């Protein structure tokens, strides 16, 4: 926001000057300029400040997308504050702005990486407190990125460089986070209480799914059990009340439906009149026609189209949905959620196919024209195989010669570089553009990218370091790349706040401050006397 940093600095400067006058000589050691600088470097004082600010960004972005479908937004899932921080520093370095780039907090990664119980499957078994704790951690790291970057700019200003405009127009690293609340971790009161903690930590957008809370499964696994619409609406209401109570009036609710692959329900809702939501839900339940003589004691029966029917019930007490009802259930879920307070939709799909996604979203748009989707570009999909299959099928339909390809072995490396695979890779490249244009996808995210990149990079470093390359594996594969690509944390002491701390010590203790950034600091090896290294130039640019 233009001149916000300067306005904050000027306001803080005046406030401290007034306070010094009020409290007299006891405040002689407090320098107004230093205090104002610290205030400017910490724009957001609470998580609620962050939630309000980022909610307004998302609302503005949603309006922009409604006007122009090329204006979609993106995020990557982050499982640690440092990962989120480095992501946003990199975004600013490469693209000069954080506009339309968000963060995603995945319940899957919280379960797998952040639970005190150790690694867990994505079944809502992790502590609910881990979710708001991670949100708070992420924003602590993003605020630290602001403080470090602005501190560098103030240092340069004090050294005579003309960077006042960069300070005045500084763009924060703080961006919206879409946070996963799973199925709400209990009843609607439990959902409300957890939503409050997430909002207080800084979440402006909360994603909730329509699975049974105590039977929750990962969206890309089997055994999913959905709840009747009335139960889900109660949780949507709980989240909205939490936003309103905390003054985040523009808070975003993302309603996720797992009905595309969920074939079970735990509960048969009560229908009060023909055609109501409960009645529509019950119509999807698989039943068999019976006579009263065939019914045994304690069986559940329904009347359907004038006939007596028995819902098909499994030995665990769960009821089955009709085969082939999944898409109709998805559409009804989406419409019902949007008509009852949700702002955005999330549809879990079995494959990343723009046409299939569009076929569902377009049916929703017939009722709610501005329906918009948050879509999971999931690592659970085999993207290479899916798109090679899609291109193969399209080539067959177009009458092209596919005799050189084995449809059952399209992942084979021998096909890399072939015409089919070039087309498939191009479709992967444009998937987000195509989905935004044709399938109503406002926000594209990858849930688990940093889980996979961590594993991949450790695999590669381990192979070299413990092998013949030894230390060269780290130097060549990591440090040399950090230096040449301008990765901010190559000077890891600075990234952890050492330079910032030195300046604070000077504010607090003056010439008596014991500072870390002297001539014996080995981080100086990343500098050159005649100018700035690539990494320094990158560091000051963010």
C-alpha positions in Angstrom: 0.0 0.0 0.0 1.5 3.3 -1.1 3.4 5.3 1.5 2.1 3.1 4.3 5.6 2.5 5.7 6.3 6.2 5.7 3.0 7.0 7.3 3.7 4.4 10.0 7.2 5.7 10.6 6.0 9.4 10.8 3.1 8.5 13.1 5.4 6.5 15.4 8.0 9.2 15.4 5.5 11.8 16.5 4.0 9.5 19.2 7.4 8.8 20.8 8.3 12.5 20.7 5.1 13.3 22.6 5.8 10.5 25.1 9.4 11.8 25.7 8.0 15.2 26.5 5.4 13.7 28.8 7.8 11.5 30.8 10.8 13.8 30.8 14.3 12.9 31.6 13.5 9.2 32.4 13.1 8.7 28.6 16.3 10.5 27.6 17.8 7.3 26.3 14.9 6.6 23.9 15.6 7.8 20.4 12.4 8.6 18.5 13.9 7.7 15.1 15.1 4.3 16.3 11.7 3.5 17.9 9.8 4.7 14.8 12.0 2.5 12.7 11.2 -0.5 14.8 7.5 0.2 14.6 7.7 0.6 10.8 9.5 -2.8 10.6 6.6 -4.5 12.5 3.5 -3.3 10.7 1.2 -6.1 12.0 0.8 -6.2 15.7 -1.6 -9.1 16.0 -2.9 -12.0 14.0 -6.3 -10.2 13.8 -4.5 -7.3 12.0 -3.2 -9.8 9.5 -6.5 -11.6 9.0 -8.3 -8.3 8.3 -5.6 -7.1 5.9 -5.3 -10.4 4.0 -9.1 -10.9 3.8 -9.5 -7.6 2.0 -6.8 -8.7 -0.4 -8.6 -11.9 -1.2 -12.0 -10.1 -1.6 -10.3 -7.7 -4.1 -8.7 -10.6 -6.0 -12.1 -12.4 -6.2 -13.7 -9.4 -7.7 -10.8 -9.1 -10.2 -11.2 -12.7 -11.2 -15.0 -12.2 -11.7 -14.1 -9.5 -14.2 -11.3 -11.3 -15.9 -10.7 -15.0 -15.5 -7.0 -14.7 -16.4 -6.6 -13.0 -13.0 -6.4 -16.2 -11.0 -4.4 -16.7 -7.8 -1.9 -19.3 -6.7 -0.2 -20.8 -3.6 2.1 -23.5 -2.4 1.6 -25.5 0.8 4.2 -24.8 3.5 4.8 -26.9 6.6 7.1 -24.6 8.5 7.4 -20.8 8.9 10.9 -20.8 7.4 9.6 -22.5 4.3 6.8 -20.0 3.9 9.3 -17.1 4.5 11.7 -18.3 1.8 8.8 -18.8 -0.6 7.6 -15.2 -0.2 11.2 -13.8 -0.3 11.7 -15.7 -3.6 8.3 -14.5 -4.9 9.3 -10.9 -4.3 12.8 -11.4 -5.8 11.6 -13.1 -9.0 8.3 -11.2 -9.6 8.8 -7.9 -7.7 5.4 -8.2 -6.1 3.4 -10.7 -3.9 0.2 -9.9 -5.8 -2.1 -12.9 -6.2 0.4 -15.2 -4.5 -0.9 -16.8 -1.3 0.1 -19.5 1.2 -1.7 -22.8 1.8 -1.7 -24.6 5.1 -2.4 -28.3 4.5 -3.9 -30.5 7.2 -2.1 -33.4 5.6 1.3 -31.8 6.2 0.3 -30.8 9.8 -0.5 -34.5 10.4 2.5 -35.8 8.7 5.1 -33.3 10.0 3.9 -31.3 12.9 2.1 -33.5 15.3 3.5 -34.3 18.8 2.4 -37.9 18.2 4.9 -38.1 15.3 4.1 -38.7 11.6 0.4 -39.4 11.2 -2.0 -40.2 8.3 -4.4 -37.5 7.2 -7.3 -38.6 9.4 -7.7 -35.7 11.8 -5.7 -37.5 14.5 -3.2 -34.6 15.1 -3.7 -32.1 17.8 -6.1 -29.3 16.7 -3.8 -26.8 18.4 -1.1 -27.6 15.8 -3.0 -25.8 13.1 -3.3 -22.3 14.7 0.3 -22.8 16.0 1.6 -23.3 12.5 -0.4 -20.3 11.2 1.2 -18.1 13.9 4.6 -19.5 13.2 4.3 -18.8 9.5 3.3 -15.2 10.1 6.1 -14.7 12.7 8.6 -15.7 9.9 6.9 -13.4 7.3 7.0 -10.5 9.7 10.6 -11.2 10.4 11.2 -11.1 6.6 9.7 -7.6 6.6 11.8 -6.5 9.6 15.1 -7.8 8.0 14.4 -6.3 4.6 13.4 -2.9 6.0 16.3 -2.9 8.4 18.6 -3.3 5.4 16.9 -0.4 3.7 17.2 1.8 6.7 20.9 0.9 7.0 21.5 1.9 3.4 19.6 5.1 4.0 21.8 6.0 6.9 24.8 5.2 4.7 23.7 7.9 2.2 21.9 5.7 -0.4 18.8 7.1 -1.9 16.3 4.4 -0.9 13.6 6.5 0.7 11.1 5.6 -2.1 11.8 1.9 -1.5 11.0 2.4 2.2 7.9 4.4 1.5 6.5 1.9 -0.9 7.7 -1.3 0.8 5.5 -4.3 0.0 5.0 -6.7 2.9 5.8 -10.4 2.7 2.5 -11.0 4.6 0.0 -12.5 2.2 -3.3 -14.4 2.6 -3.3 -18.0 3.9 -5.9 -20.5 3.1 -6.0 -22.8 6.2 -7.3 -26.3 6.4 -9.6 -27.1 9.3 -10.2 -30.6 8.0 -13.8 -31.6 8.9 -14.0 -29.3 11.9 -12.5 -31.5 14.6 -15.8 -32.3 16.2 -19.3 -30.8 16.4 -20.1 -27.3 15.3 -19.0 -25.8 18.6 -15.6 -27.5 18.3 -15.4 -26.1 14.8 -16.2 -22.6 16.0 -13.6 -22.7 18.8 -10.8 -23.9 16.5 -11.8 -21.4 13.8 -11.4 -18.6 16.4 -7.9 -19.7 17.2 -7.0 -20.0 13.5 -8.3 -16.5 12.9 -6.6 -15.0 15.9 -3.4 -16.5 14.5 -3.9 -14.7 11.2 -6.0 -16.9 9.0 -8.3 -15.0 6.7 -9.6 -18.0 4.8 -10.7 -21.3 6.3 -11.3 -24.4 4.3 -13.7 -27.1 5.7 -14.8 -30.4 4.1 -18.1 -32.3 4.3 -16.7 -35.5 5.7 -17.7 -37.0 9.1 -15.2 -35.5 11.5 -14.3 -38.6 13.4 -14.1 -40.7 10.2 -12.2 -38.2 8.1 -9.9 -39.6 5.4 -7.5 -37.8 3.0 -9.3 -36.6 0.0 -7.3 -38.9 -2.2 -7.9 -42.1 -0.3 -10.8 -44.5 0.0 -13.4 -44.9 2.8 -14.7 -41.3 2.8 -18.0 -40.7 4.6 -20.0 -37.5 4.1 -22.5 -35.7 6.3 -26.0 -34.4 5.5 -26.1 -30.8 4.3 -27.7 -29.5 7.5 -24.7 -30.7 9.5 -22.3 -29.0 7.1 -24.3 -25.8 7.1 -24.1 -25.6 10.9 -20.3 -25.7 10.6 -20.2 -23.0 7.9 -22.3 -20.9 10.3 -19.9 -21.6 13.1 -16.9 -20.3 11.1 -18.8 -17.2 10.0 -19.8 -16.4 13.5 -16.1 -16.8 14.5 -15.0 -14.3 11.8 -17.7 -11.8 12.9 -17.0 -12.1 16.6 -13.4 -11.3 16.0 -14.1 -8.4 13.6 -12.9 -10.0 10.5 -16.0 -9.1 8.5 -14.5 -10.1 5.1 -13.3 -13.5 6.2 -13.4 -16.2 3.5 -15.0 -19.7 3.9 -13.9 -22.4 1.4 -16.5 -25.2 1.3 -15.0 -28.5 0.2 -17.0 -31.4 -1.1 -15.6 -35.0 -1.1 -18.7 -36.4 -2.6 -17.1 -37.2 -6.0 -15.3 -40.2 -4.4 -17.3 -40.7 -1.2 -19.7 -43.6 -1.4 -20.9 -43.7 2.2 -23.0 -41.8 4.8 -23.2 -42.3 8.5 -26.4 -40.5 9.0 -29.9 -40.4 7.5 -31.3 -36.9 8.0 -34.9 -36.2 8.8 -37.0 -34.8 6.0 -39.8 -32.5 7.0 -41.3 -31.9 3.6 -41.0 -33.2 0.1 -38.0 -31.9 -1.8 -36.2 -30.3 1.2 -32.4 -30.8 1.6 -32.8 -33.9 3.7 -35.1 -35.4 1.2 -32.7 -34.7 -1.6 -29.8 -36.3 0.4 -32.0 -39.4 1.2 -32.8 -39.8 -2.5 -29.1 -40.5 -3.2 -29.0 -43.4 -0.7 -29.0 -46.8 -2.3 -32.1 -48.8 -1.3 -33.8 -52.1 -2.2 -37.5 -52.5 -2.5 -39.0 -54.8 0.2 -42.4 -56.0 1.5 -43.3 -55.6 5.1 -43.1 -59.4 5.4 -39.4 -59.3 4.5 -38.5 -56.8 7.2 -36.9 -58.0 10.4 -36.9 -56.3 13.8 -35.0 -53.0 14.1 -34.5 -52.4 10.4 -34.6 -48.9 9.0 -37.1 -48.3 6.2 -38.0 -45.5 3.9 -40.9 -44.7 1.6 -39.8 -43.8 -1.9 -42.2 -43.1 -4.8 -45.0 -44.9 -3.0 -42.9 -48.0 -2.3 -41.3 -49.4 0.9 -37.5 -49.5 0.5 -34.7 -50.6 2.8 -31.4 -48.5 2.7 -28.4 -50.7 2.0 -26.4 -50.8 5.2 -23.0 -52.2 5.8 -22.0 -54.3 8.7 -20.3 -51.2 10.3 -23.6 -49.3 10.3 -22.8 -47.0 7.4 -25.2 -46.5 4.5 -24.2 -46.7 0.8 -25.0 -44.1 -1.8 -26.3 -45.1 -5.3 -23.7 -45.9 -7.8 -23.3 -43.0 -10.3 -24.8 -40.4 -8.0 -21.5 -38.8 -7.1 -21.5 -35.9 -9.6 -25.1 -35.0 -8.8 -24.1 -35.0 -5.1 -21.1 -32.8 -5.8 -23.3 -30.2 -7.6 -25.9 -30.2 -4.9 -23.2 -29.8 -2.2 -21.7 -26.9 -4.0 -24.9 -25.0 -4.6 -26.1 -25.6 -1.1 -22.8 -24.4 0.4 -22.8 -21.2 -1.7 -26.4 -20.5 -0.8 -25.5 -20.9 2.9 -22.6 -18.6 3.4 -19.6 -20.2 1.7 -17.5 -17.9 -0.5 -15.4 -20.4 -2.5 -15.7 -24.1 -3.4 -13.3 -26.9 -3.4 -14.1 -30.1 -5.3 -11.8 -33.1 -4.7 -11.4 -34.9 -8.1 -9.8 -38.2 -9.0 -7.7 -36.7 -11.9 -6.7 -33.2 -13.0 -8.9 -32.9 -16.1 -10.1 -29.4 -17.0 -13.1 -30.7 -18.9 -14.4 -32.9 -16.1 -13.9 -30.1 -13.5 -15.7 -27.6 -15.8 -18.7 -30.0 -16.3 -19.4 -29.9 -12.6 -18.6 -26.2 -12.0 -20.8 -25.1 -15.0 -23.8 -26.9 -13.5 -23.2 -25.0 -10.3 -22.9 -21.7 -12.2 -26.4 -22.3 -13.7 -27.7 -21.6 -10.2 -24.9 -19.4 -8.7 -23.3 -17.6 -11.7 -20.2 -16.3 -9.8 -19.3 -19.7 -8.3 -15.5 -19.9 -8.0 -13.2 -22.8 -7.2 -10.1 -23.4 -5.1 -8.4 -26.4 -6.8 -5.9 -28.8 -5.5 -3.1 -29.4 -8.1 -2.3 -32.4 -6.0 0.9 -34.5 -5.9 -1.5 -37.4 -5.3 -2.1 -37.3 -9.1 0.4 -38.8 -11.4 0.4 -35.7 -13.6 2.7 -37.1 -16.3 0.6 -40.3 -16.8 -2.7 -38.5 -16.6 -1.9 -36.0 -19.2 -0.2 -38.5 -21.5 -3.4 -40.5 -21.3 -5.5 -37.4 -22.1 -3.4 -36.6 -25.1 -3.4 -40.2 -26.3 -7.2 -40.3 -26.1 -7.4 -37.0 -28.0 -5.1 -38.3 -30.7 -7.2 -41.4 -31.1 -10.4 -39.4 -31.3 -8.8 -37.1 -33.9 -7.7 -40.1 -36.0 -4.0 -39.6 -35.5 -1.5 -42.4 -35.7 -0.7 -43.7 -32.2 0.7 -47.1 -33.2 4.2 -46.1 -31.9 2.8 -45.7 -28.3 1.9 -48.4 -25.8 -1.2 -47.1 -24.0 -0.4 -49.3 -21.0 3.2 -48.0 -20.6 3.1 -44.3 -21.4 5.3 -43.4 -18.4 8.2 -45.1 -20.1 11.2 -42.8 -20.5 11.5 -43.9 -24.1 8.5 -41.6 -24.8 10.1 -38.5 -23.3 10.6 -36.0 -26.1 7.9 -37.6 -28.3 5.2 -35.6 -29.9 2.6 -37.1 -27.5 4.7 -36.2 -24.5 5.5 -32.7 -25.7 1.7 -32.1 -26.1 1.1 -33.6 -22.6 3.7 -31.4 -21.0 2.3 -28.3 -22.7 -1.2 -29.2 -21.3 0.4 -29.5 -17.8 2.1 -26.1 -18.3 -1.2 -24.4 -19.2 -3.4 -26.4 -16.8 -3.8 -23.5 -14.4 -4.5 -21.0 -17.2 -7.0 -23.3 -18.8 -8.7 -24.2 -15.5 -9.1 -20.6 -14.6 -10.6 -19.7 -18.0 -12.8 -22.8 -18.5 -13.5 -24.3 -15.1 -14.0 -21.4 -12.8 -10.8 -22.0 -10.8 -10.0 -18.8 -9.0 -7.2 -20.3 -6.9 -4.7 -23.0 -7.8 -2.7 -24.6 -5.1 -0.3 -27.5 -4.5 -1.0 -29.0 -1.1 2.3 -30.8 -0.5 5.1 -29.4 -2.7 7.5 -28.6 0.1 7.0 -32.1 1.6 8.2 -33.6 -1.7 11.0 -31.1 -2.4 12.5 -31.6 1.1 12.6 -35.4 0.4 13.9 -35.0 -3.1 16.7 -32.6 -2.1 17.8 -34.7 0.9 17.9 -37.7 -1.4 20.2 -35.9 -3.9 22.5 -34.4 -1.2 22.7 -37.6 0.7 23.7 -39.6 -2.4 26.6 -37.3 -3.1 27.8 -36.3 0.4 28.1 -39.9 1.7 29.6 -41.0 -1.6 32.7 -40.1 -3.5 31.8 -36.4 -3.9 31.9 -35.7 -0.2 31.8 -32.0 0.7 31.7 -31.2 -3.0 28.2 -32.5 -3.1 27.1 -29.7 -0.7 29.2 -27.0 -2.2 28.3 -27.7 -5.8 24.7 -28.7 -5.3 23.7 -26.2 -2.6 26.0 -23.4 -1.6 27.4 -22.5 -5.0 23.8 -22.5 -6.3 22.6 -20.3 -3.4 25.4 -17.7 -4.2 24.8 -17.7 -7.9 21.0 -17.6 -7.7 20.9 -15.0 -5.0 19.1 -17.2 -2.4 18.7 -15.0 0.7 19.6 -17.6 3.3 23.1 -18.2 2.0 24.0 -15.6 4.7 22.1 -17.6 7.2 23.1 -15.5 10.2 21.5 -12.5 8.6 18.4 -14.5 7.7 18.0 -15.6 11.3 18.1 -11.9 12.4 21.7 -11.3 13.4 22.1 -8.0 11.6 18.7 -6.9 12.9 19.7 -7.8 16.4 22.9 -5.9 16.1 21.0 -2.7 15.3 18.5 -3.3 18.1 21.4 -3.8 20.6 22.8 -0.4 19.4 19.4 1.2 20.0 19.3 -0.4 23.5 22.9 -0.1 24.7 24.6 2.4 22.4 28.3 2.1 22.0 28.4 -0.6 24.7 26.6 -3.0 22.5 28.4 -6.3 21.9 27.6 -7.0 18.2 28.1 -10.1 16.0 28.7 -8.4 12.7 32.3 -7.5 13.1 35.4 -8.3 11.0 35.7 -11.9 12.4 32.2 -12.8 11.2 32.7 -15.5 8.5 29.6 -14.3 6.7 31.9 -11.5 5.4 33.3 -14.2 3.0 30.2 -13.7 0.9 31.0 -10.1 0.3 33.6 -8.4 -2.0 35.2 -5.0 -1.2 34.8 -3.5 -4.6 31.0 -4.0 -4.8 28.2 -6.3 -3.9 28.0 -10.0 -4.6 24.9 -11.4 -6.4 23.5 -12.6 -3.1 23.9 -9.2 -1.5 22.1 -7.6 -4.4 19.3 -10.1 -4.1 19.1 -9.7 -0.4 18.7 -5.9 -0.5 16.2 -6.1 -3.3 13.8 -8.0 -1.0 
